[in-house]
Amino acid sequence: MKADLLIKNALVLTMDDGLTVHDKADLVIAGPKIVEITPKAAGRAKKTIDASGKLVMPGLINMHTHAAMTLLRGLADDMPLDVWWQKFIFPLEQKLLDPEFIRCGVGLAALEMVRSGTTTFSDMYFYEQEAAEVCSRIGLRAYLGEGVLDAPSPHHPSADHALNYTKELWSRWRNDPLISIMVAPHAPYTCGKDNLIKAKALANELDLPLHIHVSETAAEVAESRKNSGLSPVEYLDSIGFLSEKVIAVHCVHLGKTDIRILKERRVKVVHCQESNLKLASGNAPIVELLDAGITVALGTDGAASNNNLDMFDEMDAVAKVHKMIKADPTVMDAQTVLKMATSEAARALGRQDIGSLAPGKTADIIILDLNKPHLLPLYNIYSQLVYSAGGSEVESVIINGRLVMENKRVLTMDEDEVLDNARHMGARIRHEIKNS
Ligand SMILES: [Zn+2]
């Protein structure tokens, strides 16, 4: 055996198509790949982890966030989305955003995500070159989309500028094993037809995903109907924007026609339950989307509207809220929800090699300690993970075959420095607000 890493004696939840679970198995990893999952591996590896009594599973995939907004966590809570964004967040961003802010915020987000078992995240924000450098250094897999808006943004005087920047990002990171670039027009209500079409053309040219907020609030849908006579989904379809490469975030307010269009165009949907709850955006028809056979993944949204990046929290909320909405405890079972945070998210990214564990797949793996009072006894592992576990159960994290956290110690970051930087930036933000 020629292995770099051997994980021994683990309960292995593969999340493969057959939902295979190995009660006790060894995982052999060479370079970035899993080479074997076997009852007993022969030979030795450079590094061995004894995972007796522990769970090995695919790393979680957070399909929508604004990572650097961790620095705005708890700053403007308990208000409607339009007021939250237009009166507080956007003006602050205009004033504060610079490369240092992004490095500090993404560092904090990355630390939180690694600690809570996220191995891949999908982001829309500004100065994504800085985010890419931080994630590359830490070893966190990231899909990064530079926000494109008609109006001047904190980083770009125009949409063309943001699209050119996206192209530069792509040429800088195109062969990177961890960093992928997306084209990210912010939303149909902030990006006019011409810019949406330009974004789509760039995504086609470079073969990149398109990441966009769609139908988040009732007001957005009403405005769209007033302007074009169409819902946001109908409108995007009418200009030829929708395809299997589109990752549509939120999709809270949808009609039957919208769901039919999303299905026909094979659009991927990202559900951000906790953000929708906190901003009272509405009830996304996720059960209907799944019934229609649409790929749905989960995202936390930014930490300013959640207020954390813990995907275990997110799964718990998703499973429970839809039962209540439907008055039916059988909908959104734990297995379905866990798939949305792993294998279905990988499908949304068009990736076969992450989101599940099998020989030949990429080693994005988390190890959880199940020896906790709230996780015993163990009857159903999916239930335990969705309804009882939290991000703090995550003990070790492997991304692209690299050990990023071992026994709760993050190996690729100076944690004290990340936390200190966040505290200092918090003080700077407080000072800015006081003087504005
Ligand atoms: Zn968002």
Coordinates of N, CA, C and O in Angstrom, one line a residue, residues 122-123 128-129 131-133 142-146 162-176 178-184 202-203 206-211 245 247 349 351:
S122 N -19.6 28.0 -1.3 CA -19.9 28.8 -2.6 C -20.2 30.2 -2.2 O -21.1 30.4 -1.3
D123 N -19.5 31.2 -2.7 CA -19.5 32.5 -2.1 C -19.8 33.6 -3.2 O -19.4 33.4 -4.4
E128 N -12.8 39.0 -4.5 CA -12.7 37.6 -4.3 C -11.3 37.1 -4.5 O -11.0 36.0 -4.1
Q129 N -10.5 37.9 -5.2 CA -9.1 37.5 -5.3 C -8.4 37.3 -3.9 O -7.7 36.4 -3.6
A131 N -10.1 36.6 -1.2 CA -10.8 35.4 -0.6 C -10.1 34.1 -1.1 O -9.8 33.2 -0.4
A132 N -9.8 34.1 -2.4 CA -9.1 33.0 -3.0 C -7.8 32.7 -2.4 O -7.4 31.6 -2.1
E133 N -7.0 33.8 -2.2 CA -5.7 33.6 -1.6 C -5.8 33.1 -0.2 O -5.0 32.2 0.2
A142 N -13.2 26.3 -2.4 CA -14.1 27.4 -2.5 C -14.5 27.7 -4.0 O -13.7 27.5 -4.9
Y143 N -15.8 28.0 -4.2 CA -16.4 28.5 -5.4 C -16.6 30.0 -5.2 O -17.5 30.3 -4.4
L144 N -15.9 30.8 -5.9 CA -16.0 32.3 -5.6 C -16.6 33.0 -6.8 O -16.1 32.9 -7.9
G145 N -17.6 33.9 -6.5 CA -18.2 34.7 -7.5 C -18.2 36.2 -7.1 O -18.7 36.5 -6.1
E146 N -17.6 37.0 -8.0 CA -17.5 38.4 -7.7 C -18.9 39.0 -8.0 O -19.4 38.9 -9.1
A162 N -16.7 44.6 -13.0 CA -16.8 43.3 -12.2 C -16.7 42.1 -13.1 O -16.1 41.1 -12.7
L163 N -17.2 42.2 -14.3 CA -17.1 41.0 -15.2 C -15.7 40.8 -15.7 O -15.2 39.7 -15.8
N164 N -15.0 41.9 -16.0 CA -13.6 41.8 -16.4 C -12.7 41.2 -15.3 O -11.8 40.4 -15.5
Y165 N -13.0 41.7 -14.0 CA -12.4 41.1 -12.8 C -12.6 39.6 -12.7 O -11.7 38.9 -12.4
T166 N -13.8 39.2 -13.0 CA -14.2 37.8 -12.9 C -13.3 37.0 -13.9 O -12.8 35.9 -13.6
K167 N -13.1 37.6 -15.1 CA -12.3 36.9 -16.1 C -10.9 36.8 -15.7 O -10.2 35.8 -15.8
E168 N -10.4 37.9 -15.0 CA -9.0 37.8 -14.5 C -8.9 36.8 -13.4 O -7.9 36.0 -13.3
L169 N -9.9 36.7 -12.5 CA -9.9 35.7 -11.5 C -9.8 34.3 -12.1 O -9.0 33.4 -11.6
W170 N -10.6 34.1 -13.1 CA -10.6 32.8 -13.8 C -9.3 32.5 -14.4 O -8.8 31.3 -14.2
S171 N -8.6 33.4 -15.0 CA -7.3 33.1 -15.6 C -6.3 32.9 -14.6 O -5.4 32.0 -14.7
R172 N -6.4 33.5 -13.4 CA -5.4 33.3 -12.3 C -5.6 31.9 -11.6 O -4.6 31.3 -11.3
W173 N -6.9 31.5 -11.5 CA -7.1 30.3 -10.7 C -7.6 29.1 -11.5 O -8.0 28.1 -10.9
R174 N -7.6 29.2 -12.8 CA -8.3 28.1 -13.6 C -7.7 26.7 -13.4 O -8.5 25.8 -13.5
N175 N -6.5 26.6 -13.0 CA -5.9 25.2 -12.8 C -5.7 24.9 -11.4 O -5.0 23.9 -11.0
D176 N -6.4 25.6 -10.5 CA -6.1 25.4 -9.1 C -7.0 24.2 -8.6 O -8.2 24.1 -8.9
L178 N -8.2 23.7 -5.6 CA -9.2 24.1 -4.6 C -10.1 25.3 -5.0 O -11.3 25.3 -4.5
I179 N -9.6 26.2 -5.7 CA -10.4 27.4 -6.0 C -11.0 27.3 -7.4 O -10.4 27.1 -8.4
S180 N -12.3 27.6 -7.4 CA -13.1 27.6 -8.7 C -13.8 29.0 -8.7 O -14.2 29.5 -7.7
I181 N -14.0 29.5 -9.9 CA -14.6 30.8 -10.1 C -16.0 30.6 -10.7 O -16.2 29.8 -11.5
M182 N -16.9 31.5 -10.2 CA -18.2 31.5 -10.8 C -18.5 33.0 -11.3 O -17.8 33.9 -10.9
V183 N -19.5 33.1 -12.2 CA -20.0 34.4 -12.6 C -21.2 34.7 -11.7 O -22.1 33.9 -11.6
A184 N -21.2 35.9 -11.0 CA -22.2 36.1 -10.0 C -23.0 37.4 -10.1 O -22.7 38.3 -9.3
L202 N -20.4 35.4 -20.5 CA -19.1 35.2 -19.9 C -19.0 33.7 -19.3 O -18.1 33.0 -19.5
A203 N -20.1 33.4 -18.7 CA -20.2 32.0 -18.1 C -20.1 31.0 -19.2 O -19.5 29.9 -19.0
L206 N -16.4 30.8 -20.6 CA -15.4 30.2 -19.8 C -15.9 28.9 -19.2 O -15.2 28.3 -18.4
D207 N -17.2 28.5 -19.5 CA -17.8 27.3 -18.9 C -17.8 27.3 -17.4 O -17.3 26.4 -16.7
L208 N -18.4 28.4 -16.8 CA -18.5 28.6 -15.4 C -19.9 28.5 -14.9 O -20.8 28.9 -15.6
P209 N -20.1 28.2 -13.6 CA -21.5 28.3 -13.0 C -21.9 29.8 -12.9 O -21.0 30.7 -12.8
L210 N -23.2 30.0 -13.0 CA -23.8 31.3 -12.7 C -24.5 31.3 -11.4 O -25.4 30.5 -11.2
H211 N -24.1 32.2 -10.5 CA -24.6 32.2 -9.1 C -25.4 33.5 -8.9 O -24.9 34.6 -9.1
K245 N -26.4 25.4 -15.7 CA -25.3 26.0 -15.0 C -25.7 27.1 -14.0 O -24.9 27.6 -13.3
I247 N -27.1 28.5 -10.7 CA -27.4 28.2 -9.2 C -28.2 29.3 -8.7 O -27.7 30.5 -8.5
L349 N -23.0 21.6 -8.1 CA -21.8 22.1 -8.6 C -21.3 21.4 -9.9 O -20.2 21.7 -10.4
R351 N -20.2 18.4 -9.8 CA -19.0 17.6 -9.4 C -19.4 16.2 -9.0 O -20.3 15.9 -8.2

